[in-house]
Amino acid sequence: MRMSQKGEVQISNAPVDVISAAKFAPSSNQFLLVSSWDTSVRLYDVTSNTLRHKFFHSSPVLDCSFLDSVKTVSGGLDNGVKLYDLNTHIESNLGSHDAAVKCVEYSSMVNGILTGSWDRTVKLWDARERECVGSYEQSGGKVYAMSCIEEKLVVATSERKVLIWDLRHMGNYTERRESSLKYQTRSVRCFPNKEGYVMGSIEGRVAVEFFDVSPEVQAKKYAFKCHRGKVNNVEHIYPVNAISFHNTHNTFATGGSDGYVNIWDGFNKKRLCQFHLYDTSISSLCFSNDGTTLAIACSYMDEAEQPPEPYPTPALYVRYVNEQETRPK
């Protein structure tokens, strides 16, 4: 079923180039941190629909994250990792990688910042001491997507490998898997209940995977097609760029280059709903911690093709979702 546009607000002063990430503050659905290829990181108060802060990197920013309600971290094509305090407006450079920083995550369990890079490493930074406490080779290529839940860290690489790490024992990865998707990974997120993770790829497929290696649990894993459409009997396949979980229900949203957002019940293999068509690709999604609000970033991402005329303007929305859209049936 398609959902109407009720309960959705377009946020003013969106970035002017591709929106790489949109992340809600840890315990609030009011503050949204947004990074962009326009080199900016922005903080929005979505309740009043205002841009509260803006600071810049020297190159496009590929990811950002909150450490707590006032501290943020971001990284991108300048290879650097930048800390910013939203209260004092003080920015500091935490350190750098040897290539672009593609992913940024914060782990409260180890009070550490995790950065994944195209230099094929993940670095762990002590948030308090502001120093790198470990650099971990990812045997499987450049880091393309990354997600952590408590002690588990899942890293998806350019060579279709998935490395599973335990943040308490980073001497070596606990498992290295082949992706069950045939083509390049675009997104990965861990289930809030820690049972597994979900991956999306450029071929319009999503894989639901489980951590438990026992044969009976592994038998439950599956992949499904989504973000595909037929035009004149020709199937068009769109990348799955973004995934975000509802923390309470363990359902998840996917966003594709087809301009649609779908919400899925991964355990029961069902699509719960599809929102209206957006103007261009969905580049990032984020449920607020309480699951009431979904941030939806739209920006044209498929540079290989001839871009449409007029060129789609990046846009940012927040949608106040209801139980019917997010609760398993």
mmCIF file of C-alpha atoms in Angstrom:
data_model
loop_
_atom_site.group_PDB
_atom_site.id
_atom_site.type_symbol
_atom_site.label_atom_id
_atom_site.label_comp_id
_atom_site.label_asym_id
_atom_site.label_seq_id
_atom_site.Cartn_x
_atom_site.Cartn_y
_atom_site.Cartn_z
ATOM 1 C CA MET A 1 0.000 0.000 0.000
ATOM 2 C CA ARG A 2 1.192 3.501 -0.783
ATOM 3 C CA MET A 3 1.180 6.034 2.008
ATOM 4 C CA SER A 4 0.108 9.632 1.512
ATOM 5 C CA GLN A 5 2.288 12.620 2.373
ATOM 6 C CA LYS A 6 0.538 13.368 5.654
ATOM 7 C CA GLY A 7 2.809 13.873 8.622
ATOM 8 C CA GLU A 8 5.780 14.813 6.484
ATOM 9 C CA VAL A 9 7.758 18.060 6.596
ATOM 10 C CA GLN A 10 10.341 19.310 4.124
ATOM 11 C CA ILE A 11 13.313 20.790 5.965
ATOM 12 C CA SER A 12 14.473 24.253 4.889
ATOM 13 C CA ASN A 13 18.068 25.122 3.912
ATOM 14 C CA ALA A 14 18.998 21.642 2.673
ATOM 15 C CA PRO A 15 22.542 21.072 1.366
ATOM 16 C CA VAL A 16 23.146 22.007 -2.283
ATOM 17 C CA ASP A 17 24.923 18.769 -3.284
ATOM 18 C CA VAL A 18 24.452 15.055 -2.543
ATOM 19 C CA ILE A 19 23.369 14.398 1.063
ATOM 20 C CA SER A 20 25.659 11.607 2.250
ATOM 21 C CA ALA A 21 24.176 11.031 5.716
ATOM 22 C CA ALA A 22 21.355 12.170 7.987
ATOM 23 C CA LYS A 23 21.511 11.088 11.637
ATOM 24 C CA PHE A 24 19.229 11.886 14.551
ATOM 25 C CA ALA A 25 20.700 12.805 17.936
ATOM 26 C CA PRO A 26 20.968 9.781 20.282
ATOM 27 C CA SER A 27 17.900 10.415 22.427
ATOM 28 C CA SER A 28 15.907 12.988 20.496
ATOM 29 C CA ASN A 29 13.826 13.284 17.360
ATOM 30 C CA GLN A 30 14.394 17.063 17.357
ATOM 31 C CA PHE A 31 18.014 17.386 16.207
ATOM 32 C CA LEU A 32 19.275 16.031 12.902
ATOM 33 C CA LEU A 33 22.907 16.017 11.757
ATOM 34 C CA VAL A 34 23.434 16.049 7.988
ATOM 35 C CA SER A 35 26.622 15.697 5.928
ATOM 36 C CA SER A 36 26.974 16.540 2.249
ATOM 37 C CA TRP A 37 29.164 16.579 -0.816
ATOM 38 C CA ASP A 38 28.871 20.388 -0.602
ATOM 39 C CA THR A 39 31.576 20.016 2.166
ATOM 40 C CA SER A 40 29.174 21.002 4.954
ATOM 41 C CA VAL A 41 27.921 19.338 8.112
ATOM 42 C CA ARG A 42 24.643 20.863 9.294
ATOM 43 C CA LEU A 43 22.560 20.618 12.438
ATOM 44 C CA TYR A 44 18.821 21.088 12.050
ATOM 45 C CA ASP A 45 16.172 21.614 14.681
ATOM 46 C CA VAL A 46 13.396 19.762 12.879
ATOM 47 C CA THR A 47 10.723 20.827 15.386
ATOM 48 C CA SER A 48 11.119 24.485 14.423
ATOM 49 C CA ASN A 49 12.414 23.630 10.913
ATOM 50 C CA THR A 50 15.559 25.720 11.339
ATOM 51 C CA LEU A 51 19.227 25.301 10.476
ATOM 52 C CA ARG A 52 21.017 25.718 13.814
ATOM 53 C CA HIS A 53 24.684 25.201 12.893
ATOM 54 C CA LYS A 54 26.864 24.685 9.861
ATOM 55 C CA PHE A 55 30.563 23.916 9.635
ATOM 56 C CA PHE A 56 32.800 22.758 6.807
ATOM 57 C CA HIS A 57 35.440 20.272 5.731
ATOM 58 C CA SER A 58 37.846 21.082 2.901
ATOM 59 C CA SER A 59 36.281 18.359 0.688
ATOM 60 C CA PRO A 60 32.972 16.473 0.383
ATOM 61 C CA VAL A 61 31.806 14.882 3.654
ATOM 62 C CA LEU A 62 30.806 11.209 3.356
ATOM 63 C CA ASP A 63 29.472 10.469 6.855
ATOM 64 C CA CYS A 64 28.769 11.981 10.255
ATOM 65 C CA SER A 65 27.616 10.875 13.689
ATOM 66 C CA PHE A 66 26.690 12.182 17.123
ATOM 67 C CA LEU A 67 28.864 11.128 20.076
ATOM 68 C CA ASP A 68 26.320 12.564 22.507
ATOM 69 C CA SER A 69 23.751 15.336 22.322
ATOM 70 C CA VAL A 70 26.365 18.059 21.699
ATOM 71 C CA LYS A 71 29.460 16.434 20.194
ATOM 72 C CA THR A 72 29.722 15.234 16.604
ATOM 73 C CA VAL A 73 32.261 13.508 14.385
ATOM 74 C CA SER A 74 32.515 13.579 10.599
ATOM 75 C CA GLY A 75 34.809 12.414 7.813
ATOM 76 C CA GLY A 76 35.111 12.462 4.050
ATOM 77 C CA LEU A 77 37.268 12.934 0.983
ATOM 78 C CA ASP A 78 39.843 15.077 2.818
ATOM 79 C CA ASN A 79 40.830 11.828 4.694
ATOM 80 C CA GLY A 80 40.425 13.631 8.036
ATOM 81 C CA VAL A 81 38.238 12.889 11.056
ATOM 82 C CA LYS A 82 36.772 16.054 12.557
ATOM 83 C CA LEU A 83 35.214 16.553 15.993
ATOM 84 C CA TYR A 84 32.819 19.438 16.504
ATOM 85 C CA ASP A 85 31.232 20.704 19.716
ATOM 86 C CA LEU A 86 27.805 22.176 18.962
ATOM 87 C CA ASN A 87 27.764 24.121 22.248
ATOM 88 C CA THR A 88 31.144 25.809 22.070
ATOM 89 C CA HIS A 89 31.528 25.722 18.239
ATOM 90 C CA ILE A 90 35.043 24.385 18.741
ATOM 91 C CA GLU A 91 36.246 22.057 16.005
ATOM 92 C CA SER A 92 39.277 19.824 16.257
ATOM 93 C CA ASN A 93 40.940 17.333 13.975
ATOM 94 C CA LEU A 94 41.021 13.908 15.564
ATOM 95 C CA GLY A 95 43.392 12.400 12.991
ATOM 96 C CA SER A 96 43.317 10.973 9.509
ATOM 97 C CA HIS A 97 43.333 7.950 7.212
ATOM 98 C CA ASP A 98 45.449 7.419 4.086
ATOM 99 C CA ALA A 99 42.347 7.688 1.873
ATOM 100 C CA ALA A 100 38.771 8.936 2.118
ATOM 101 C CA VAL A 101 36.784 8.292 5.300
ATOM 102 C CA LYS A 102 33.616 6.558 4.089
ATOM 103 C CA CYS A 103 31.921 5.573 7.377
ATOM 104 C CA VAL A 104 31.733 7.056 10.863
ATOM 105 C CA GLU A 105 30.096 5.319 13.835
ATOM 106 C CA TYR A 106 30.113 5.908 17.573
ATOM 107 C CA SER A 107 30.160 2.981 20.012
ATOM 108 C CA SER A 108 28.973 3.844 23.518
ATOM 109 C CA MET A 109 30.064 0.383 24.690
ATOM 110 C CA VAL A 110 33.755 1.232 24.223
ATOM 111 C CA ASN A 111 33.250 5.038 24.224
ATOM 112 C CA GLY A 112 34.996 4.965 20.880
ATOM 113 C CA ILE A 113 34.675 6.480 17.441
ATOM 114 C CA LEU A 114 34.963 4.022 14.549
ATOM 115 C CA THR A 115 36.008 5.241 11.121
ATOM 116 C CA GLY A 116 36.057 3.064 8.006
ATOM 117 C CA SER A 117 38.130 4.159 5.040
ATOM 118 C CA TRP A 118 38.940 3.474 1.416
ATOM 119 C CA ASP A 119 42.492 2.819 2.720
ATOM 120 C CA ARG A 120 41.119 -0.651 3.726
ATOM 121 C CA THR A 121 41.284 0.008 7.461
ATOM 122 C CA VAL A 122 38.924 0.683 10.316
ATOM 123 C CA LYS A 123 40.360 2.905 13.032
ATOM 124 C CA LEU A 124 39.171 3.076 16.618
ATOM 125 C CA TRP A 125 39.572 6.420 18.374
ATOM 126 C CA ASP A 126 39.277 7.043 22.095
ATOM 127 C CA ALA A 127 36.603 9.725 22.308
ATOM 128 C CA ARG A 128 37.884 11.049 25.642
ATOM 129 C CA GLU A 129 41.625 11.016 25.003
ATOM 130 C CA ARG A 130 41.164 11.978 21.347
ATOM 131 C CA GLU A 131 43.713 9.520 20.036
ATOM 132 C CA CYS A 132 43.765 6.521 17.735
ATOM 133 C CA VAL A 133 43.885 3.352 19.831
ATOM 134 C CA GLY A 134 43.886 0.868 16.965
ATOM 135 C CA SER A 135 43.997 0.490 13.201
ATOM 136 C CA TYR A 136 42.543 -2.711 11.782
ATOM 137 C CA GLU A 137 43.189 -4.026 8.289
ATOM 138 C CA GLN A 138 40.004 -5.096 6.473
ATOM 139 C CA SER A 139 41.056 -8.049 4.330
ATOM 140 C CA GLY A 140 38.467 -7.624 1.641
ATOM 141 C CA GLY A 141 38.990 -4.196 0.204
ATOM 142 C CA LYS A 142 37.883 -0.641 0.805
ATOM 143 C CA VAL A 143 35.303 -0.037 3.516
ATOM 144 C CA TYR A 144 31.996 0.714 1.778
ATOM 145 C CA ALA A 145 29.523 0.359 4.661
ATOM 146 C CA MET A 146 29.699 -0.236 8.393
ATOM 147 C CA SER A 147 27.384 -0.717 11.365
ATOM 148 C CA CYS A 148 27.845 -1.488 15.046
ATOM 149 C CA ILE A 149 25.485 -2.653 17.767
ATOM 150 C CA GLU A 150 26.930 -2.980 21.293
ATOM 151 C CA GLU A 151 30.078 -5.135 20.891
ATOM 152 C CA LYS A 152 29.450 -6.206 17.301
ATOM 153 C CA LEU A 153 30.900 -4.357 14.324
ATOM 154 C CA VAL A 154 29.954 -5.335 10.763
ATOM 155 C CA VAL A 155 32.129 -4.046 7.909
ATOM 156 C CA ALA A 156 31.139 -4.493 4.251
ATOM 157 C CA THR A 157 33.929 -4.038 1.713
ATOM 158 C CA SER A 158 34.480 -3.310 -1.959
ATOM 159 C CA GLU A 159 35.363 -6.934 -2.708
ATOM 160 C CA ARG A 160 31.979 -8.195 -1.484
ATOM 161 C CA LYS A 161 33.358 -9.364 1.840
ATOM 162 C CA VAL A 162 31.691 -8.905 5.221
ATOM 163 C CA LEU A 163 33.911 -8.826 8.308
ATOM 164 C CA ILE A 164 32.381 -9.266 11.740
ATOM 165 C CA TRP A 165 34.403 -7.890 14.668
ATOM 166 C CA ASP A 166 34.032 -7.921 18.451
ATOM 167 C CA LEU A 167 34.865 -4.443 19.760
ATOM 168 C CA ARG A 168 36.090 -5.928 23.056
ATOM 169 C CA HIS A 169 38.706 -8.116 21.306
ATOM 170 C CA MET A 170 39.909 -6.345 18.180
ATOM 171 C CA GLY A 171 43.016 -8.510 17.706
ATOM 172 C CA ASN A 172 41.338 -10.147 14.725
ATOM 173 C CA TYR A 173 37.897 -10.335 13.148
ATOM 174 C CA THR A 174 35.628 -13.074 14.497
ATOM 175 C CA GLU A 175 34.320 -13.993 11.065
ATOM 176 C CA ARG A 176 34.846 -13.165 7.397
ATOM 177 C CA ARG A 177 31.957 -13.885 5.057
ATOM 178 C CA GLU A 178 31.308 -13.633 1.371
ATOM 179 C CA SER A 179 28.397 -11.272 0.676
ATOM 180 C CA SER A 180 25.297 -13.173 -0.390
ATOM 181 C CA LEU A 181 24.585 -10.344 -2.848
ATOM 182 C CA LYS A 182 26.251 -10.650 -6.259
ATOM 183 C CA TYR A 183 27.132 -6.991 -6.700
ATOM 184 C CA GLN A 184 28.640 -4.069 -4.822
ATOM 185 C CA THR A 185 27.347 -3.347 -1.323
ATOM 186 C CA ARG A 186 25.855 0.097 -0.731
ATOM 187 C CA SER A 187 24.502 -0.190 2.800
ATOM 188 C CA VAL A 188 24.576 -2.367 5.913
ATOM 189 C CA ARG A 189 22.801 -2.034 9.278
ATOM 190 C CA CYS A 190 22.639 -4.292 12.347
ATOM 191 C CA PHE A 191 19.346 -5.468 13.822
ATOM 192 C CA PRO A 192 18.676 -3.621 17.118
ATOM 193 C CA ASN A 193 18.076 -7.013 18.772
ATOM 194 C CA LYS A 194 21.659 -8.034 17.784
ATOM 195 C CA GLU A 195 20.514 -11.147 15.890
ATOM 196 C CA GLY A 196 22.011 -10.149 12.558
ATOM 197 C CA TYR A 197 22.309 -7.489 9.903
ATOM 198 C CA VAL A 198 20.725 -6.347 6.664
ATOM 199 C CA MET A 199 22.656 -5.404 3.503
ATOM 200 C CA GLY A 200 21.624 -3.572 0.349
ATOM 201 C CA SER A 201 23.401 -3.614 -2.993
ATOM 202 C CA ILE A 202 23.476 -1.838 -6.332
ATOM 203 C CA GLU A 203 21.384 -4.588 -7.950
ATOM 204 C CA GLY A 204 18.172 -3.771 -6.073
ATOM 205 C CA ARG A 205 18.479 -6.606 -3.587
ATOM 206 C CA VAL A 206 18.491 -6.828 0.187
ATOM 207 C CA ALA A 207 20.000 -9.679 2.231
ATOM 208 C CA VAL A 208 18.887 -10.560 5.765
ATOM 209 C CA GLU A 209 21.758 -12.271 7.590
ATOM 210 C CA PHE A 210 22.224 -13.775 11.064
ATOM 211 C CA PHE A 211 25.260 -13.782 13.374
ATOM 212 C CA ASP A 212 24.616 -17.230 14.890
ATOM 213 C CA VAL A 213 26.615 -19.685 12.751
ATOM 214 C CA SER A 214 24.590 -22.772 13.704
ATOM 215 C CA PRO A 215 23.094 -24.464 10.606
ATOM 216 C CA GLU A 216 19.496 -24.036 11.813
ATOM 217 C CA VAL A 217 19.899 -20.267 12.207
ATOM 218 C CA GLN A 218 21.897 -19.879 8.984
ATOM 219 C CA ALA A 219 19.062 -21.690 7.170
ATOM 220 C CA LYS A 220 16.855 -18.661 7.940
ATOM 221 C CA LYS A 221 18.960 -16.177 5.976
ATOM 222 C CA TYR A 222 17.513 -14.952 2.698
ATOM 223 C CA ALA A 223 17.720 -12.205 0.096
ATOM 224 C CA PHE A 224 14.928 -10.476 -1.798
ATOM 225 C CA LYS A 225 14.493 -8.124 -4.727
ATOM 226 C CA CYS A 226 13.285 -4.580 -4.136
ATOM 227 C CA HIS A 227 13.564 -1.096 -5.652
ATOM 228 C CA ARG A 228 12.883 -2.439 -9.112
ATOM 229 C CA GLY A 229 10.251 -1.350 -11.595
ATOM 230 C CA LYS A 230 8.960 -2.249 -15.038
ATOM 231 C CA VAL A 231 8.742 0.377 -17.780
ATOM 232 C CA ASN A 232 7.358 -0.904 -21.117
ATOM 233 C CA ASN A 233 8.033 -4.487 -19.981
ATOM 234 C CA VAL A 234 11.703 -3.700 -19.302
ATOM 235 C CA GLU A 235 12.838 -4.240 -15.717
ATOM 236 C CA HIS A 236 14.749 -1.302 -14.252
ATOM 237 C CA ILE A 237 16.994 -2.125 -11.303
ATOM 238 C CA TYR A 238 17.934 0.538 -8.748
ATOM 239 C CA PRO A 239 20.617 0.544 -6.027
ATOM 240 C CA VAL A 240 19.512 0.218 -2.388
ATOM 241 C CA ASN A 241 21.386 3.215 -0.976
ATOM 242 C CA ALA A 242 20.071 3.411 2.575
ATOM 243 C CA ILE A 243 18.780 1.205 5.382
ATOM 244 C CA SER A 244 17.555 2.218 8.836
ATOM 245 C CA PHE A 245 16.066 0.139 11.645
ATOM 246 C CA HIS A 246 13.132 0.885 13.915
ATOM 247 C CA ASN A 247 14.672 0.242 17.357
ATOM 248 C CA THR A 248 11.494 -1.066 18.978
ATOM 249 C CA HIS A 249 9.964 -3.218 16.267
ATOM 250 C CA ASN A 250 13.147 -4.441 14.493
ATOM 251 C CA THR A 251 11.487 -3.511 11.205
ATOM 252 C CA PHE A 252 13.571 -1.544 8.707
ATOM 253 C CA ALA A 253 13.262 1.068 5.994
ATOM 254 C CA THR A 254 15.104 0.883 2.671
ATOM 255 C CA GLY A 255 15.684 3.777 0.285
ATOM 256 C CA GLY A 256 16.543 3.302 -3.355
ATOM 257 C CA SER A 257 17.610 5.211 -6.454
ATOM 258 C CA ASP A 258 14.039 4.675 -7.695
ATOM 259 C CA GLY A 259 12.953 7.445 -5.284
ATOM 260 C CA TYR A 260 10.935 5.134 -3.024
ATOM 261 C CA VAL A 261 11.101 4.317 0.678
ATOM 262 C CA ASN A 262 9.822 0.884 1.725
ATOM 263 C CA ILE A 263 9.351 -0.460 5.244
ATOM 264 C CA TRP A 264 9.932 -4.181 5.787
ATOM 265 C CA ASP A 265 9.324 -6.814 8.424
ATOM 266 C CA GLY A 266 12.508 -8.826 7.945
ATOM 267 C CA PHE A 267 11.565 -11.707 10.225
ATOM 268 C CA ASN A 268 8.232 -12.327 8.496
ATOM 269 C CA LYS A 269 9.531 -11.491 4.996
ATOM 270 C CA LYS A 270 6.868 -8.846 4.372
ATOM 271 C CA ARG A 271 6.733 -5.331 3.021
ATOM 272 C CA LEU A 272 4.664 -3.250 5.437
ATOM 273 C CA CYS A 273 4.280 -0.151 3.282
ATOM 274 C CA GLN A 274 5.716 2.053 0.566
ATOM 275 C CA PHE A 275 5.731 5.844 0.780
ATOM 276 C CA HIS A 276 4.970 8.180 -2.106
ATOM 277 C CA LEU A 277 7.506 8.707 -4.902
ATOM 278 C CA TYR A 278 10.184 11.294 -4.092
ATOM 279 C CA ASP A 279 11.774 13.574 -6.715
ATOM 280 C CA THR A 280 15.070 11.697 -6.903
ATOM 281 C CA SER A 281 17.187 8.925 -5.298
ATOM 282 C CA ILE A 282 16.947 8.287 -1.569
ATOM 283 C CA SER A 283 20.529 8.774 -0.359
ATOM 284 C CA SER A 284 20.140 8.377 3.418
ATOM 285 C CA LEU A 285 17.538 7.278 5.981
ATOM 286 C CA CYS A 286 17.478 7.455 9.765
ATOM 287 C CA PHE A 287 14.812 6.513 12.289
ATOM 288 C CA SER A 288 14.903 8.503 15.514
ATOM 289 C CA ASN A 289 15.807 6.469 18.589
ATOM 290 C CA ASP A 290 12.148 6.286 19.714
ATOM 291 C CA GLY A 291 11.000 5.250 16.230
ATOM 292 C CA THR A 292 8.481 8.075 15.836
ATOM 293 C CA THR A 293 10.319 9.942 13.101
ATOM 294 C CA LEU A 294 12.144 8.990 9.901
ATOM 295 C CA ALA A 295 14.611 11.361 8.247
ATOM 296 C CA ILE A 296 14.655 10.973 4.458
ATOM 297 C CA ALA A 297 17.450 12.510 2.372
ATOM 298 C CA CYS A 298 16.918 12.773 -1.392
ATOM 299 C CA SER A 299 19.732 13.505 -3.818
ATOM 300 C CA TYR A 300 20.641 12.392 -7.311
ATOM 301 C CA MET A 301 23.330 9.720 -7.008
ATOM 302 C CA ASP A 302 23.712 7.864 -10.281
ATOM 303 C CA GLU A 303 26.513 9.820 -11.878
ATOM 304 C CA ALA A 304 27.226 7.195 -14.545
ATOM 305 C CA GLU A 305 24.030 7.923 -16.419
ATOM 306 C CA GLN A 306 23.036 11.088 -18.225
ATOM 307 C CA PRO A 307 21.651 13.268 -15.399
ATOM 308 C CA PRO A 308 18.043 14.361 -15.766
ATOM 309 C CA GLU A 309 17.079 17.880 -16.810
ATOM 310 C CA PRO A 310 16.391 19.887 -14.759
ATOM 311 C CA TYR A 311 18.932 18.462 -12.315
ATOM 312 C CA PRO A 312 17.080 17.361 -9.136
ATOM 313 C CA THR A 313 17.721 19.608 -6.139
ATOM 314 C CA PRO A 314 18.738 17.768 -2.951
ATOM 315 C CA ALA A 315 15.913 17.689 -0.406
ATOM 316 C CA LEU A 316 15.521 16.655 3.202
ATOM 317 C CA TYR A 317 12.288 15.465 4.817
ATOM 318 C CA VAL A 318 11.206 14.258 8.217
ATOM 319 C CA ARG A 319 8.241 11.948 8.342
ATOM 320 C CA TYR A 320 6.270 11.274 11.505
ATOM 321 C CA VAL A 321 5.522 7.580 11.059
ATOM 322 C CA ASN A 322 2.676 5.678 12.680
ATOM 323 C CA GLU A 323 2.502 2.211 14.209
ATOM 324 C CA GLN A 324 0.626 0.868 11.200
ATOM 325 C CA GLU A 325 3.622 1.705 8.998
ATOM 326 C CA THR A 326 6.306 0.279 11.279
ATOM 327 C CA ARG A 327 4.870 -2.481 13.478
ATOM 328 C CA PRO A 328 5.081 -6.108 12.271
ATOM 329 C CA LYS A 329 1.676 -7.382 11.177
#
